Every structure is written in C-alpha cells, then in structure tokens.
Amino acid sequence: MPAQAYAGKECVCQLRRGICDQSCVRGMLDTPFYIACLKLTGRRCVVVGGGEIGLEKVEGLLACDGEVTVIAPEAEPALAEYAREGSIVWERRPYAGAEDLERAFMAIAATNDTDVNIAVYEDAERRAMLVNVVDVPPLCNFILPAIVRMSPLAIAISTAGASPALAKRMKREIEAQFGESYAQLAVLLNEVRGWAKGTLATYQERKEFFEGIVNGDPDPIALLRDGDEEGVRELIAQAQSAHALHV
C-alpha cells in the first residue's frame, strides 16, 4: 500500500500520531535507496505473521535459500505444510521480543497489529538488522521491490513505495520484453567465464570480449529466439578464436 493511502486513517507507524498526518513519510520519495542483491543461503530470516502476506514473503525467502522461521499463533495452510515438511520452522506463538531475532540476518513483519510491527522494527533496529514491515515504509530500513526472475536473471523494479500498481505494470512489461532467451544467453556466457578469467589478462579485455558477443552480429538473442543455441555457441567460439589469433 502506498504510504499516502494512510492519510486520515489510524496511525500505523512508530510516531503514534493517532490519526495519520503523513509526517513519517515526508521526503520518502527523495530517499536514495542503495540497491543490492542479498545472499541468503544459510542465513536465518524471521517472518512475524502467518497470513497471506506472510506466506508471500516466506516463499520469496525460500526461493533464495533463506533459513526461515515464522512466528505466529496461526498460519496459512501452506505455511503449516512448509513447516511439516521441514522447509521452515514455525514457532506457533505471538512475537515475544528481541530474543526472537537472535542470530537472525533479516526480519519481516507481516501482521495487522501495529504494536507488534513497531516492536519488531525497533528490536531489529537496535540490533542493526535488516527489517521490513510490510506496507509501512517508515518501519523499514530496506524495501522489497517487484522482481522479474528468470534464473539466473533477476530484475528489480522499485517506486520507493509510491505506487506498487505501477511497479506491477512495469513487471508485466519487462517479463514480456526480456524472456527466456536472455536467461539462456546468461547461462551460455557463464560457461566461458572461467576461460575468460584464465586467458584474458585485464578487466578491459574481458569486458570487450563479452560485449563483443552480446552486442555482436548476428544478434545472439535473435538466434536464441529462433531456437539456434548452436549458433550462439559458434559466436562464442569465434570470439575465443579471434583472441587466440591476436596473442
């Protein structure tokens, strides 16, 4: 939900205004967010809340190999099944406080209880942890963009909370424009990264090698869209041979 949608409604942030006066989000759109991709493998991620939104966040974390603990008295059937099969840990109780964040790398609060959400945020902030309270930008030190994921590619779209609807439209359009062929090309180029690192002495040489393939003629994306993977492999082999001739 855009932060502006809270105006005139009950306050849900740490300022506890009673009725939201938007003071917590002034300047939010001017915040320069540092965009990064996080490696979650083996890291404990805590999700407080077991509803539909909590389920959505859990599935996103599992897709990135996070070690997920859900804290909630009740949970969606899908979350209960994840717990039963051992994919997550479900602590079937209310959030108890800072001790629930012990050894955690990240916390996500997805409850409809303002006091609980604020407590999670404040406890995580004191521990200098990553924390996101869903749909409440002032209670976040990181935001979750819309993701277009075509392994190994991931494209993130963020409007800094201004308009999730716009982010969703952009996601649909990006999915249509950058399809499976781009992911396929990334895999093929990754196959020769070891050769490039071992053969091309400088960053500039490696940059020119890969850009020559990606931006070359014929277009490797066009070849892959036509089902001609072998043609792309030949382009790569030609680029390798061209380097050998200049050595």
PDB file of C-alpha atoms in Angstrom, residues 195-207 209 243 247:
ATOM      1  CA  TRP A 195      38.139 -19.352 -19.804  1.00  0.00           C
ATOM      2  CA  ALA A 196      37.962 -15.560 -19.911  1.00  0.00           C
ATOM      3  CA  LYS A 197      39.409 -15.140 -16.421  1.00  0.00           C
ATOM      4  CA  GLY A 198      42.221 -17.568 -17.154  1.00  0.00           C
ATOM      5  CA  THR A 199      43.025 -16.260 -20.637  1.00  0.00           C
ATOM      6  CA  LEU A 200      42.234 -12.547 -20.782  1.00  0.00           C
ATOM      7  CA  ALA A 201      44.659 -10.709 -18.545  1.00  0.00           C
ATOM      8  CA  THR A 202      42.780  -7.464 -17.883  1.00  0.00           C
ATOM      9  CA  TYR A 203      39.267  -6.367 -16.986  1.00  0.00           C
ATOM     10  CA  GLN A 204      39.116  -4.310 -20.168  1.00  0.00           C
ATOM     11  CA  GLU A 205      39.936  -7.342 -22.324  1.00  0.00           C
ATOM     12  CA  ARG A 206      37.256  -9.423 -20.630  1.00  0.00           C
ATOM     13  CA  LYS A 207      34.757  -6.567 -20.974  1.00  0.00           C
ATOM     14  CA  PHE A 209      35.216  -9.994 -25.200  1.00  0.00           C
ATOM     15  CA  HIS A 243      41.533 -13.648 -29.279  1.00  0.00           C
ATOM     16  CA  VAL A 247      48.045 -13.357 -28.888  1.00  0.00           C
TER      17      VAL A 247
END
